[in-house]
PDB file of C-alpha atoms in Angstrom:
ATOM      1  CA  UNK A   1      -0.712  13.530 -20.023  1.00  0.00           C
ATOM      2  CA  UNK A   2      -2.372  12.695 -16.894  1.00  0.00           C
ATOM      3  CA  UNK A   3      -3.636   9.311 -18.210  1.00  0.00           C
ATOM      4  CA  UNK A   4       0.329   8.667 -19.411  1.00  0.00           C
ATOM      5  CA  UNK A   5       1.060   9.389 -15.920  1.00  0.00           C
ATOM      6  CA  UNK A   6      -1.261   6.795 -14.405  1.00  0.00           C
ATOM      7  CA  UNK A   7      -0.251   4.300 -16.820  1.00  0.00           C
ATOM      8  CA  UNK A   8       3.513   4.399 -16.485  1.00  0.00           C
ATOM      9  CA  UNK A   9       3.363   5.335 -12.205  1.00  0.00           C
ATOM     10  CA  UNK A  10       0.785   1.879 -12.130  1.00  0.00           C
ATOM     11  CA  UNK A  11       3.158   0.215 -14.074  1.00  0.00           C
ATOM     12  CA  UNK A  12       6.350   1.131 -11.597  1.00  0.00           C
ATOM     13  CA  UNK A  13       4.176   0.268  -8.383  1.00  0.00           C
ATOM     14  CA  UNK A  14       2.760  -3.007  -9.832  1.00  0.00           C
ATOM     15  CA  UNK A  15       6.586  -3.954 -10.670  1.00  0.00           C
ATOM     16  CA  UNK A  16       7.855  -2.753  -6.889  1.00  0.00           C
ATOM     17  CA  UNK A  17       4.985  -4.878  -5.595  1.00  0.00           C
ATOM     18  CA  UNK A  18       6.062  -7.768  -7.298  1.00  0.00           C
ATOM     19  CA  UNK A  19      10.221  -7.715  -6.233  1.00  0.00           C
ATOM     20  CA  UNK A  20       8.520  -7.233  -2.857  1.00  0.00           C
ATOM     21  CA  UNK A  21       7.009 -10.593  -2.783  1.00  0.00           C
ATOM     22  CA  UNK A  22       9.645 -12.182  -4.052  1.00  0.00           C
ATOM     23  CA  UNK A  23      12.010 -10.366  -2.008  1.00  0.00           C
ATOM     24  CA  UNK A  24       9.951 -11.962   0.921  1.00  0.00           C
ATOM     25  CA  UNK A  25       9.198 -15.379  -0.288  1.00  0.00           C
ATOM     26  CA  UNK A  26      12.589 -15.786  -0.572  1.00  0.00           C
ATOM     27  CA  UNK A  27      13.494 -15.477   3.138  1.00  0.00           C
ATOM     28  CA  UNK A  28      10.222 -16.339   4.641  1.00  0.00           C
ATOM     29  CA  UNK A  29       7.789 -19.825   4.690  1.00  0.00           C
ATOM     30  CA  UNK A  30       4.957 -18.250   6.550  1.00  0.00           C
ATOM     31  CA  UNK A  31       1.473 -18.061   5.919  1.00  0.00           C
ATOM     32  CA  UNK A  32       1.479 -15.040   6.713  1.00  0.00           C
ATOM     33  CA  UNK A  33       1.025 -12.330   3.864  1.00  0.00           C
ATOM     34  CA  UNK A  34       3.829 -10.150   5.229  1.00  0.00           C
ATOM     35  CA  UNK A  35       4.563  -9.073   1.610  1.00  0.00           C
ATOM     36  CA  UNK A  36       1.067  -7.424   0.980  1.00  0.00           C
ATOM     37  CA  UNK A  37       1.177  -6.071   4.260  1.00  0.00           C
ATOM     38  CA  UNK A  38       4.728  -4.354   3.621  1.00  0.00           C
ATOM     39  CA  UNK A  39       3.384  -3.110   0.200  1.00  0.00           C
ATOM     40  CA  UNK A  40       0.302  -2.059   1.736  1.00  0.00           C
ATOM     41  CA  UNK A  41       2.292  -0.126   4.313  1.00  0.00           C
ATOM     42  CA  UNK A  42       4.960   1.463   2.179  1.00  0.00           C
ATOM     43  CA  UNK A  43       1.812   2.708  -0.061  1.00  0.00           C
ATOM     44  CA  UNK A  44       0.406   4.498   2.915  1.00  0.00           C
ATOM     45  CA  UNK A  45       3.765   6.206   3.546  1.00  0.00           C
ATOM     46  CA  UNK A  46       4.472   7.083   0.036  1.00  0.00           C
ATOM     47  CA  UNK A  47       0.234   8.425   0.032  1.00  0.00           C
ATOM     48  CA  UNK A  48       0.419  10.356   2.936  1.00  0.00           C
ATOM     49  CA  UNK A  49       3.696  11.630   2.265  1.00  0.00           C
ATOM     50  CA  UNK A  50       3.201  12.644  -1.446  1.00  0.00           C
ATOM     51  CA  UNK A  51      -0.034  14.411   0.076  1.00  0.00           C
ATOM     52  CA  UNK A  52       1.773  16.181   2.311  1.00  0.00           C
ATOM     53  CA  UNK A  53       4.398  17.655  -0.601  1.00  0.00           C
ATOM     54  CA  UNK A  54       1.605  18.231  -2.746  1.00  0.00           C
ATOM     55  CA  UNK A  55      -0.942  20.113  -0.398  1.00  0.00           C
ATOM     56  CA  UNK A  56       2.309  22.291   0.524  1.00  0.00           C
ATOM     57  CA  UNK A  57       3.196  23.171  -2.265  1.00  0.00           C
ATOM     58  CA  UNK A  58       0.006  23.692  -4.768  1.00  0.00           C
ATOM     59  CA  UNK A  59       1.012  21.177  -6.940  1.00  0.00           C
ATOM     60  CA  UNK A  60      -1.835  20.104  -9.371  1.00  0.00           C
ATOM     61  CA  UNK A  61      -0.122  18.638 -12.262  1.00  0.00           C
ATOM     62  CA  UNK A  62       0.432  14.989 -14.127  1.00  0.00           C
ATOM     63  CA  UNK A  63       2.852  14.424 -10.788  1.00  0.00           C
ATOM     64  CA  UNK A  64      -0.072  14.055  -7.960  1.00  0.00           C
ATOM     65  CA  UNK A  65      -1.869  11.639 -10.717  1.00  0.00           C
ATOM     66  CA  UNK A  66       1.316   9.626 -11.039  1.00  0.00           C
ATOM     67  CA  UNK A  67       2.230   9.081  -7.589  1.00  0.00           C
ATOM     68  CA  UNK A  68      -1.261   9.195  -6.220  1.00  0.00           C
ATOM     69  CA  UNK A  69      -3.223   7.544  -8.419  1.00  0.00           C
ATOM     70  CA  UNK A  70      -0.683   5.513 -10.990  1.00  0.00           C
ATOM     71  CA  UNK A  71       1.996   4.439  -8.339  1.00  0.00           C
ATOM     72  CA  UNK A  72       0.240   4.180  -5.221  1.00  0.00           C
ATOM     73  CA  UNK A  73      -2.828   2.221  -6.834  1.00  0.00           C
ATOM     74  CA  UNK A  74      -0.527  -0.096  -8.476  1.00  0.00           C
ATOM     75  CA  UNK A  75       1.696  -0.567  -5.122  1.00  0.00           C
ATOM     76  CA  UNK A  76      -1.297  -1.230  -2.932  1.00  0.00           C
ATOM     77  CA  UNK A  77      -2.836  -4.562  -2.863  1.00  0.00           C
ATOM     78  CA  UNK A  78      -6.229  -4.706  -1.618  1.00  0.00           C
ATOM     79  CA  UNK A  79      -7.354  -7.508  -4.114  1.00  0.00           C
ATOM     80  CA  UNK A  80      -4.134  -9.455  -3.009  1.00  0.00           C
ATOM     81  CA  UNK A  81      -5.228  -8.784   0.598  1.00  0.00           C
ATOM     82  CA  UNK A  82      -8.793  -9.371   0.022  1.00  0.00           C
ATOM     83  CA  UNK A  83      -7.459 -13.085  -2.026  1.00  0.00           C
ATOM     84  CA  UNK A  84      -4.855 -13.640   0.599  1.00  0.00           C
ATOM     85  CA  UNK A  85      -7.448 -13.693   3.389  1.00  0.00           C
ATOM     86  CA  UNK A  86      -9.930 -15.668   1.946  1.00  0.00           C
ATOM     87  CA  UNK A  87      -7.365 -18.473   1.097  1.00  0.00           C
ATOM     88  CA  UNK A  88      -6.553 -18.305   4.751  1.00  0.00           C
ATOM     89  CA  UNK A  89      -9.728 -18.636   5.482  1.00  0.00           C
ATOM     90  CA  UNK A  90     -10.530 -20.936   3.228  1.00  0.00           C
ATOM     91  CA  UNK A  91      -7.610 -23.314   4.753  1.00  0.00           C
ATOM     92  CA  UNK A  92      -8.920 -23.025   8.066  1.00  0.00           C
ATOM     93  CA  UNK A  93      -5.910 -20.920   9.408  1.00  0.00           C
ATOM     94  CA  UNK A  94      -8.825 -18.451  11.258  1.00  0.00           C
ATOM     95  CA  UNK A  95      -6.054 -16.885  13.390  1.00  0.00           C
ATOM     96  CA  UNK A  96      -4.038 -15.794  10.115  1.00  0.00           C
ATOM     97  CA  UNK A  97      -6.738 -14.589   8.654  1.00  0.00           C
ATOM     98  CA  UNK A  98      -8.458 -12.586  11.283  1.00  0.00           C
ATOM     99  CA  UNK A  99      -4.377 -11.354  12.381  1.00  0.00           C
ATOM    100  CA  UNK A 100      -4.035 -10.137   8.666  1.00  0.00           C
ATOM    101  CA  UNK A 101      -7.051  -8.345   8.794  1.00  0.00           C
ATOM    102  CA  UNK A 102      -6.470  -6.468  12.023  1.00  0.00           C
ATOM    103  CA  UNK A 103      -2.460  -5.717  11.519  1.00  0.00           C
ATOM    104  CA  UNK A 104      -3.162  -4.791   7.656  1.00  0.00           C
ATOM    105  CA  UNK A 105      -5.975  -2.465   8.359  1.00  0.00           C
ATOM    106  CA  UNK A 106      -4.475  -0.927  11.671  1.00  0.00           C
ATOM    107  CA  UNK A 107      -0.980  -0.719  10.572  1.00  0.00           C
ATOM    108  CA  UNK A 108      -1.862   1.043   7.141  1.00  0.00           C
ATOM    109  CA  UNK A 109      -4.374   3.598   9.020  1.00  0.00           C
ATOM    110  CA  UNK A 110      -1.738   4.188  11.541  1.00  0.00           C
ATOM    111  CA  UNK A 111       0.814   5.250   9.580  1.00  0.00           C
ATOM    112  CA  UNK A 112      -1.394   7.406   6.950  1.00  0.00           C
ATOM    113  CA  UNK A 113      -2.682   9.295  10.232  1.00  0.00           C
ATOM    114  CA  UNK A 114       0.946   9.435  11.388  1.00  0.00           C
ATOM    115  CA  UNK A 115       2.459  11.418   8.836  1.00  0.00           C
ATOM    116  CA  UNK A 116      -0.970  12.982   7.495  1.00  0.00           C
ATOM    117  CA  UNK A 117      -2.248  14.282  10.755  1.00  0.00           C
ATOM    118  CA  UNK A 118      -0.089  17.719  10.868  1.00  0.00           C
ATOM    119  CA  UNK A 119      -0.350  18.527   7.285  1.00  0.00           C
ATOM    120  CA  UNK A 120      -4.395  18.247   7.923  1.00  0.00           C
ATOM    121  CA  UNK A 121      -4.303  20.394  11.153  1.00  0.00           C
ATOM    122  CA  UNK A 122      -2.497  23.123   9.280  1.00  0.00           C
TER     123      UNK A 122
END
């Protein structure tokens, strides 16, 4: 069960991720990666909040390994990210690259922290 979970949860964030970057592309000519960086974002929220709900309420089951592991996993986009910047890099846009870095890596901690930091001083 918990591996069906996984499967099916990676599977749903994988497909978000995907309408996300189009959804962006289609508005948006920048170099900047501001679709991995939403997906990267909204995965922090939906981590930290699915934490939250499952730390309060003693839930153990095929649901944390769904959202946690399946959906969240397949959402987040670290290899994107990680491909992303290099390309930048790779182009010469330095600026981008270093700007993706530091807003993808502060923004995501930021919000984890924000909506993780009362359920952890409980």
């Amino acid at each position: 069960m918990k591996l069906l979970a996984i499967f099916i949860g990676g599977g749903l964030g994988s497909l978000l991720r995907y309408g996300i970057s189009v959804w962006v592309l289609s508005f948006s000519k920048s170099n900047f990666p501001i679709g991995t960086i939403i997906a990267n974002v909204l995965s922090c929220l939906i981590l930290a909040l699915g934490l939250n709900y499952f730390l309060s309420k003693g839930i153990e089951g095929w649901q944390r390994y769904f959202l946690i592991i399946g959906f969240c996993g397949g959402f987040s986009t670290f290899s994107t990210f990680s491909f992303e910047t290099f390309t930048l890099l790779k182009n010469q846009d330095y600026l981008i690259a270093i700007l993706n870095v530091i807003v993808s890596v502060i923004l995501c901690l930021f919000v984890f922290w924000a909506l993780f930091k009362n359920f952890a001083q409980n």
